Amino acid sequence: MQALSQRFHSEPHGLSLRDYGTSRGSHAHDHFQILIGLAGVLELEVEGRGSRVGAGDARVVMPGDRHDFESRSGSQCLVLDTRHSMWSRCAERLPADASRLQALAQYLALCAQHPEASMLTLQHGPALLLEAWGAAASVPSRSRPIDWTALAAWARTRWNEPLAVADLAGVACLSPSQFAQRCRDERGVSAMHWLRMLRLAHARELRLAGMGVAETARRTGYRSPSALTAALRRLGS
């Protein structure tokens, strides 16, 4: 590995955008490492098995697996270091929707170029990658699945309403306590924190698209432009 373009969190958790070159590396670690190719080709040898990560490819390196890596002509990957046990479900299966996973990886890589968005990426990127891989499809059916993407889309049309955990739980057909626990388990944050970050994500999208602060605040339910500005400033701090 020749360079690390942007690091979001200390080892062994978090997302990073990494450039690989001709300098050969070899190591093992005690956590999962997920590599999603963005450009070029990364040559891998994991426990003696050869593999390649080109643009659009994705690989899971299991904890403890020694792997050698190099890129003869240079490559770039989005890398997730995590101890989340559900990644073990992904090691022997291809992503359910490779095009969706690649589009998400490209978006997260773009966020690496905007340091003020790093907190948002850290909060939601790993969970979104796991969801895009399709690991949720292998969760036992005794747990009612939550379509987080659809739930997020539902919430985005209702920022003018005082949304609460009970509202989200009702859409998911769960009790408030069940939904709160599922959100902590599957999103890694409380339900209200997930909702706040979702609102901020929408506001940031609108601002990056050129919308004014006042109109963005109105559309995303902030009580004033200054409240939105303060929230975005806290996000970037």
PDB file of N, CA, C and O in Angstrom, residues 71-108:
ATOM      1  N   SER A  71      -0.225  -4.087  -6.446  1.00  0.00           N
ATOM      2  CA  SER A  71      -0.877  -3.654  -7.675  1.00  0.00           C
ATOM      3  C   SER A  71       0.206  -3.174  -8.635  1.00  0.00           C
ATOM      4  O   SER A  71       0.861  -2.157  -8.382  1.00  0.00           O
ATOM      5  N   ARG A  72       0.396  -3.905  -9.723  1.00  0.00           N
ATOM      6  CA  ARG A  72       1.492  -3.591 -10.634  1.00  0.00           C
ATOM      7  C   ARG A  72       1.322  -2.241 -11.327  1.00  0.00           C
ATOM      8  O   ARG A  72       2.294  -1.550 -11.608  1.00  0.00           O
ATOM      9  N   SER A  73       0.082  -1.872 -11.606  1.00  0.00           N
ATOM     10  CA  SER A  73      -0.150  -0.592 -12.294  1.00  0.00           C
ATOM     11  C   SER A  73      -0.922   0.406 -11.439  1.00  0.00           C
ATOM     12  O   SER A  73      -1.362   1.433 -11.924  1.00  0.00           O
ATOM     13  N   GLY A  74      -1.080   0.092 -10.158  1.00  0.00           N
ATOM     14  CA  GLY A  74      -1.778   1.001  -9.253  1.00  0.00           C
ATOM     15  C   GLY A  74      -3.265   0.705  -9.182  1.00  0.00           C
ATOM     16  O   GLY A  74      -3.891   0.366 -10.187  1.00  0.00           O
ATOM     17  N   SER A  75      -3.827   0.785  -7.991  1.00  0.00           N
ATOM     18  CA  SER A  75      -5.257   0.566  -7.819  1.00  0.00           C
ATOM     19  C   SER A  75      -5.751   1.358  -6.617  1.00  0.00           C
ATOM     20  O   SER A  75      -4.961   1.782  -5.762  1.00  0.00           O
ATOM     21  N   GLN A  76      -7.040   1.531  -6.570  1.00  0.00           N
ATOM     22  CA  GLN A  76      -7.664   2.243  -5.451  1.00  0.00           C
ATOM     23  C   GLN A  76      -8.864   1.442  -4.980  1.00  0.00           C
ATOM     24  O   GLN A  76      -9.653   0.937  -5.780  1.00  0.00           O
ATOM     25  N   CYS A  77      -9.008   1.310  -3.666  1.00  0.00           N
ATOM     26  CA  CYS A  77     -10.117   0.558  -3.079  1.00  0.00           C
ATOM     27  C   CYS A  77     -10.726   1.339  -1.922  1.00  0.00           C
ATOM     28  O   CYS A  77     -10.035   2.082  -1.214  1.00  0.00           O
ATOM     29  N   LEU A  78     -12.029   1.161  -1.738  1.00  0.00           N
ATOM     30  CA  LEU A  78     -12.674   1.566  -0.504  1.00  0.00           C
ATOM     31  C   LEU A  78     -12.525   0.387   0.452  1.00  0.00           C
ATOM     32  O   LEU A  78     -12.822  -0.754   0.085  1.00  0.00           O
ATOM     33  N   VAL A  79     -12.021   0.646   1.658  1.00  0.00           N
ATOM     34  CA  VAL A  79     -11.729  -0.427   2.607  1.00  0.00           C
ATOM     35  C   VAL A  79     -12.513  -0.192   3.894  1.00  0.00           C
ATOM     36  O   VAL A  79     -12.541   0.921   4.428  1.00  0.00           O
ATOM     37  N   LEU A  80     -13.159  -1.252   4.367  1.00  0.00           N
ATOM     38  CA  LEU A  80     -13.852  -1.207   5.651  1.00  0.00           C
ATOM     39  C   LEU A  80     -13.181  -2.190   6.593  1.00  0.00           C
ATOM     40  O   LEU A  80     -13.076  -3.377   6.294  1.00  0.00           O
ATOM     41  N   ASP A  81     -12.694  -1.706   7.734  1.00  0.00           N
ATOM     42  CA  ASP A  81     -12.167  -2.547   8.803  1.00  0.00           C
ATOM     43  C   ASP A  81     -13.232  -2.616   9.889  1.00  0.00           C
ATOM     44  O   ASP A  81     -13.656  -1.578  10.409  1.00  0.00           O
ATOM     45  N   THR A  82     -13.678  -3.825  10.230  1.00  0.00           N
ATOM     46  CA  THR A  82     -14.786  -3.946  11.175  1.00  0.00           C
ATOM     47  C   THR A  82     -14.742  -5.283  11.905  1.00  0.00           C
ATOM     48  O   THR A  82     -14.188  -6.264  11.389  1.00  0.00           O
ATOM     49  N   ARG A  83     -15.338  -5.324  13.088  1.00  0.00           N
ATOM     50  CA  ARG A  83     -15.502  -6.577  13.821  1.00  0.00           C
ATOM     51  C   ARG A  83     -16.963  -7.027  13.831  1.00  0.00           C
ATOM     52  O   ARG A  83     -17.320  -7.942  14.570  1.00  0.00           O
ATOM     53  N   HIS A  84     -17.805  -6.382  13.020  1.00  0.00           N
ATOM     54  CA  HIS A  84     -19.221  -6.735  12.963  1.00  0.00           C
ATOM     55  C   HIS A  84     -19.358  -8.182  12.474  1.00  0.00           C
ATOM     56  O   HIS A  84     -18.978  -8.513  11.353  1.00  0.00           O
ATOM     57  N   SER A  85     -19.949  -9.052  13.304  1.00  0.00           N
ATOM     58  CA  SER A  85     -19.968 -10.489  13.009  1.00  0.00           C
ATOM     59  C   SER A  85     -20.777 -10.842  11.768  1.00  0.00           C
ATOM     60  O   SER A  85     -20.549 -11.906  11.166  1.00  0.00           O
ATOM     61  N   MET A  86     -21.721  -9.991  11.352  1.00  0.00           N
ATOM     62  CA  MET A  86     -22.533 -10.333  10.194  1.00  0.00           C
ATOM     63  C   MET A  86     -21.736 -10.380   8.903  1.00  0.00           C
ATOM     64  O   MET A  86     -22.184 -10.953   7.905  1.00  0.00           O
ATOM     65  N   TRP A  87     -20.512  -9.812   8.894  1.00  0.00           N
ATOM     66  CA  TRP A  87     -19.697  -9.899   7.681  1.00  0.00           C
ATOM     67  C   TRP A  87     -19.243 -11.325   7.411  1.00  0.00           C
ATOM     68  O   TRP A  87     -18.853 -11.647   6.287  1.00  0.00           O
ATOM     69  N   SER A  88     -19.315 -12.199   8.424  1.00  0.00           N
ATOM     70  CA  SER A  88     -18.972 -13.600   8.176  1.00  0.00           C
ATOM     71  C   SER A  88     -19.952 -14.220   7.192  1.00  0.00           C
ATOM     72  O   SER A  88     -19.609 -15.178   6.479  1.00  0.00           O
ATOM     73  N   ARG A  89     -21.191 -13.701   7.117  1.00  0.00           N
ATOM     74  CA  ARG A  89     -22.186 -14.210   6.178  1.00  0.00           C
ATOM     75  C   ARG A  89     -21.819 -13.848   4.736  1.00  0.00           C
ATOM     76  O   ARG A  89     -22.310 -14.465   3.796  1.00  0.00           O
ATOM     77  N   CYS A  90     -20.998 -12.827   4.578  1.00  0.00           N
ATOM     78  CA  CYS A  90     -20.691 -12.318   3.234  1.00  0.00           C
ATOM     79  C   CYS A  90     -19.450 -12.942   2.618  1.00  0.00           C
ATOM     80  O   CYS A  90     -19.211 -12.781   1.420  1.00  0.00           O
ATOM     81  N   ALA A  91     -18.654 -13.621   3.436  1.00  0.00           N
ATOM     82  CA  ALA A  91     -17.350 -14.095   2.964  1.00  0.00           C
ATOM     83  C   ALA A  91     -17.475 -15.107   1.828  1.00  0.00           C
ATOM     84  O   ALA A  91     -16.636 -15.136   0.930  1.00  0.00           O
ATOM     85  N   GLU A  92     -18.507 -15.940   1.853  1.00  0.00           N
ATOM     86  CA  GLU A  92     -18.644 -16.994   0.853  1.00  0.00           C
ATOM     87  C   GLU A  92     -19.761 -16.721  -0.144  1.00  0.00           C
ATOM     88  O   GLU A  92     -20.214 -17.633  -0.832  1.00  0.00           O
ATOM     89  N   ARG A  93     -20.230 -15.467  -0.215  1.00  0.00           N
ATOM     90  CA  ARG A  93     -21.313 -15.165  -1.147  1.00  0.00           C
ATOM     91  C   ARG A  93     -21.028 -13.848  -1.856  1.00  0.00           C
ATOM     92  O   ARG A  93     -20.427 -12.939  -1.283  1.00  0.00           O
ATOM     93  N   LEU A  94     -21.447 -13.767  -3.099  1.00  0.00           N
ATOM     94  CA  LEU A  94     -21.290 -12.532  -3.851  1.00  0.00           C
ATOM     95  C   LEU A  94     -22.332 -11.526  -3.400  1.00  0.00           C
ATOM     96  O   LEU A  94     -23.382 -11.894  -2.863  1.00  0.00           O
ATOM     97  N   PRO A  95     -22.068 -10.235  -3.579  1.00  0.00           N
ATOM     98  CA  PRO A  95     -23.066  -9.223  -3.227  1.00  0.00           C
ATOM     99  C   PRO A  95     -24.384  -9.483  -3.950  1.00  0.00           C
ATOM    100  O   PRO A  95     -24.400  -9.882  -5.125  1.00  0.00           O
ATOM    101  N   ALA A  96     -25.496  -9.260  -3.255  1.00  0.00           N
ATOM    102  CA  ALA A  96     -26.811  -9.479  -3.851  1.00  0.00           C
ATOM    103  C   ALA A  96     -27.052  -8.538  -5.018  1.00  0.00           C
ATOM    104  O   ALA A  96     -27.700  -8.893  -5.997  1.00  0.00           O
ATOM    105  N   ASP A  97     -26.536  -7.323  -4.927  1.00  0.00           N
ATOM    106  CA  ASP A  97     -26.711  -6.321  -5.990  1.00  0.00           C
ATOM    107  C   ASP A  97     -25.377  -5.606  -6.166  1.00  0.00           C
ATOM    108  O   ASP A  97     -25.106  -4.608  -5.501  1.00  0.00           O
ATOM    109  N   ALA A  98     -24.531  -6.140  -7.053  1.00  0.00           N
ATOM    110  CA  ALA A  98     -23.179  -5.608  -7.229  1.00  0.00           C
ATOM    111  C   ALA A  98     -23.193  -4.158  -7.702  1.00  0.00           C
ATOM    112  O   ALA A  98     -22.356  -3.355  -7.277  1.00  0.00           O
ATOM    113  N   SER A  99     -24.141  -3.804  -8.571  1.00  0.00           N
ATOM    114  CA  SER A  99     -24.185  -2.432  -9.080  1.00  0.00           C
ATOM    115  C   SER A  99     -24.549  -1.452  -7.976  1.00  0.00           C
ATOM    116  O   SER A  99     -24.006  -0.343  -7.906  1.00  0.00           O
ATOM    117  N   ARG A 100     -25.441  -1.858  -7.092  1.00  0.00           N
ATOM    118  CA  ARG A 100     -25.812  -0.980  -5.974  1.00  0.00           C
ATOM    119  C   ARG A 100     -24.638  -0.816  -5.016  1.00  0.00           C
ATOM    120  O   ARG A 100     -24.361   0.288  -4.540  1.00  0.00           O
ATOM    121  N   LEU A 101     -23.948  -1.923  -4.732  1.00  0.00           N
ATOM    122  CA  LEU A 101     -22.797  -1.858  -3.830  1.00  0.00           C
ATOM    123  C   LEU A 101     -21.721  -0.947  -4.406  1.00  0.00           C
ATOM    124  O   LEU A 101     -21.129  -0.132  -3.688  1.00  0.00           O
ATOM    125  N   GLN A 102     -21.457  -1.059  -5.714  1.00  0.00           N
ATOM    126  CA  GLN A 102     -20.439  -0.235  -6.348  1.00  0.00           C
ATOM    127  C   GLN A 102     -20.825   1.240  -6.325  1.00  0.00           C
ATOM    128  O   GLN A 102     -19.995   2.113  -6.060  1.00  0.00           O
ATOM    129  N   ALA A 103     -22.092   1.536  -6.597  1.00  0.00           N
ATOM    130  CA  ALA A 103     -22.546   2.925  -6.573  1.00  0.00           C
ATOM    131  C   ALA A 103     -22.400   3.510  -5.174  1.00  0.00           C
ATOM    132  O   ALA A 103     -21.986   4.669  -5.009  1.00  0.00           O
ATOM    133  N   LEU A 104     -22.721   2.712  -4.151  1.00  0.00           N
ATOM    134  CA  LEU A 104     -22.571   3.171  -2.773  1.00  0.00           C
ATOM    135  C   LEU A 104     -21.103   3.406  -2.451  1.00  0.00           C
ATOM    136  O   LEU A 104     -20.743   4.413  -1.818  1.00  0.00           O
ATOM    137  N   ALA A 105     -20.228   2.486  -2.869  1.00  0.00           N
ATOM    138  CA  ALA A 105     -18.795   2.639  -2.604  1.00  0.00           C
ATOM    139  C   ALA A 105     -18.253   3.907  -3.261  1.00  0.00           C
ATOM    140  O   ALA A 105     -17.439   4.626  -2.668  1.00  0.00           O
ATOM    141  N   GLN A 106     -18.694   4.196  -4.465  1.00  0.00           N
ATOM    142  CA  GLN A 106     -18.259   5.408  -5.153  1.00  0.00           C
ATOM    143  C   GLN A 106     -18.724   6.659  -4.420  1.00  0.00           C
ATOM    144  O   GLN A 106     -17.995   7.647  -4.315  1.00  0.00           O
ATOM    145  N   TYR A 107     -19.944   6.604  -3.884  1.00  0.00           N
ATOM    146  CA  TYR A 107     -20.454   7.748  -3.116  1.00  0.00           C
ATOM    147  C   TYR A 107     -19.633   7.946  -1.843  1.00  0.00           C
ATOM    148  O   TYR A 107     -19.250   9.076  -1.504  1.00  0.00           O
ATOM    149  N   LEU A 108     -19.343   6.850  -1.141  1.00  0.00           N
ATOM    150  CA  LEU A 108     -18.560   6.961   0.089  1.00  0.00           C
ATOM    151  C   LEU A 108     -17.144   7.454  -0.209  1.00  0.00           C
ATOM    152  O   LEU A 108     -16.560   8.218   0.569  1.00  0.00           O
TER     153      LEU A 108
END
